[in-house]
């Protein structure tokens, strides 16, 4: 009787650990997707000046631990962004074949960091 109970508990433990192992990867993928949305998607372009990058990166908590030197905000609905996977590549200005038509984006480049104030100045460039 005790041996049967021990086997049942071990089987339950094994199934629980197996279930946790299967759930973990999908949780990680969801976190990566949410991070992508937070860092790169702004469907409603909220500004037209150079302060846009600083404001958006601060609002989305991208400047707290380290200075991110480059970031792109895509000004499209997430469903339009996802449809890129089914469109054909076109040649980019740099000659590579990984560009797609139809996305408007703001490219943010770090210009300088003021050491004592912690302020970051970024240049916003509109890309289509």
Coordinates of C-alpha atoms in Angstrom, one line a residue:
X1 CA 0.0 0.0 0.0
X2 CA 2.8 2.4 1.0
X3 CA 4.8 1.5 -2.1
X4 CA 1.8 2.1 -4.4
X5 CA 1.3 5.6 -2.8
X6 CA 5.0 6.4 -3.3
X7 CA 4.8 5.4 -6.9
X8 CA 1.6 7.6 -7.4
X9 CA 3.3 10.6 -5.8
X10 CA 6.4 10.1 -7.9
X11 CA 4.3 9.8 -11.1
X12 CA 2.4 13.0 -10.1
X13 CA 5.7 14.8 -9.4
X14 CA 7.1 13.7 -12.8
X15 CA 4.0 14.8 -14.7
X16 CA 4.1 18.2 -12.9
X17 CA 7.8 18.7 -13.8
X18 CA 7.1 17.7 -17.4
X19 CA 4.2 20.2 -17.5
X20 CA 6.3 23.0 -16.2
X21 CA 9.0 22.2 -18.8
X22 CA 6.4 22.4 -21.6
X23 CA 4.9 25.7 -20.3
X24 CA 8.2 27.5 -19.8
X25 CA 9.3 28.0 -23.4
X26 CA 5.9 29.5 -24.5
X27 CA 6.1 31.8 -21.5
X28 CA 9.6 32.9 -22.7
X29 CA 8.4 33.5 -26.2
X30 CA 5.5 35.6 -24.9
X31 CA 7.9 37.7 -22.9
X32 CA 10.1 38.3 -26.0
X33 CA 7.0 39.3 -28.0
X34 CA 5.8 41.7 -25.3
X35 CA 9.3 43.2 -25.1
X36 CA 9.4 43.7 -28.9
X37 CA 6.0 45.5 -28.8
X38 CA 7.2 47.7 -25.9
X39 CA 10.5 48.6 -27.5
X40 CA 9.6 48.9 -31.2
X41 CA 5.9 49.4 -31.9
X42 CA 4.2 52.8 -31.8
X43 CA 1.2 52.6 -34.1
X44 CA 0.2 56.2 -33.5
X45 CA 3.2 58.4 -34.2
X46 CA 3.2 60.8 -31.3
X47 CA 5.6 63.4 -32.4
X48 CA 7.6 64.9 -35.2
X49 CA 10.7 66.3 -33.5
X50 CA 14.0 65.0 -32.2
X51 CA 12.6 64.8 -28.6
X52 CA 10.3 62.0 -29.7
X53 CA 13.0 59.3 -29.2
X54 CA 14.0 60.5 -25.7
X55 CA 10.3 60.7 -24.7
X56 CA 9.3 57.3 -26.0
X57 CA 12.3 55.5 -24.7
X58 CA 11.9 57.0 -21.3
X59 CA 8.1 56.2 -21.2
X60 CA 8.8 52.6 -22.2
X61 CA 11.6 52.3 -19.6
X62 CA 14.4 51.7 -22.1
X63 CA 16.9 54.1 -20.5
X64 CA 17.1 53.1 -16.9
X65 CA 19.9 50.5 -16.7
X66 CA 22.0 51.2 -19.8
X67 CA 22.1 53.5 -22.7
X68 CA 20.7 52.0 -25.8
X69 CA 22.6 53.3 -28.8
X70 CA 20.1 52.5 -31.5
X71 CA 16.3 51.8 -31.6
X72 CA 13.6 51.8 -34.2
X73 CA 9.9 52.5 -33.6
X74 CA 7.6 51.1 -36.3
X75 CA 4.5 53.3 -36.8
X76 CA 2.2 50.6 -37.9
X77 CA -0.6 48.5 -36.4
X78 CA 0.8 45.1 -35.1
X79 CA -1.2 43.2 -37.6
X80 CA 0.4 45.1 -40.5
X81 CA 3.8 44.4 -38.9
X82 CA 3.0 40.7 -38.6
X83 CA 1.9 40.6 -42.3
X84 CA 5.5 41.4 -43.3
X85 CA 6.3 37.7 -42.9
X86 CA 4.2 36.9 -45.9
X87 CA 5.5 39.7 -48.2
X88 CA 8.4 39.4 -50.5
X89 CA 11.8 41.1 -49.8
X90 CA 12.9 44.0 -51.8
X91 CA 16.4 45.4 -52.2
X92 CA 17.4 47.9 -49.5
X93 CA 19.4 51.1 -50.1
X94 CA 22.5 49.3 -48.7
X95 CA 22.1 46.5 -51.3
X96 CA 20.8 43.8 -48.9
X97 CA 17.6 41.9 -49.7
X98 CA 15.8 42.1 -46.4
X99 CA 13.7 45.2 -46.7
X100 CA 9.9 45.4 -47.0
X101 CA 7.6 48.1 -48.3
X102 CA 4.9 49.8 -46.3
X103 CA 6.4 50.5 -42.9
X104 CA 6.9 54.0 -41.6
X105 CA 9.5 54.0 -38.8
X106 CA 11.4 56.4 -36.6
X107 CA 15.1 55.5 -36.3
X108 CA 16.7 56.7 -33.1
X109 CA 20.5 57.1 -32.9
X110 CA 22.4 58.0 -29.7
X111 CA 24.3 61.2 -30.4
X112 CA 25.9 61.9 -27.0
X113 CA 25.5 61.3 -23.2
X114 CA 26.1 64.0 -20.7
X115 CA 27.9 62.1 -18.0
X116 CA 26.7 63.9 -14.9
X117 CA 23.1 64.6 -15.9
X118 CA 22.4 61.2 -17.4
X119 CA 20.6 62.9 -20.3
X120 CA 20.6 61.4 -23.7
X121 CA 20.3 63.3 -26.9
X122 CA 18.9 61.4 -29.9
X123 CA 18.4 62.3 -33.5
X124 CA 15.1 61.2 -35.0
X125 CA 15.0 60.2 -38.6
X126 CA 11.9 59.3 -40.4
X127 CA 12.1 56.2 -42.6
X128 CA 9.6 54.9 -45.2

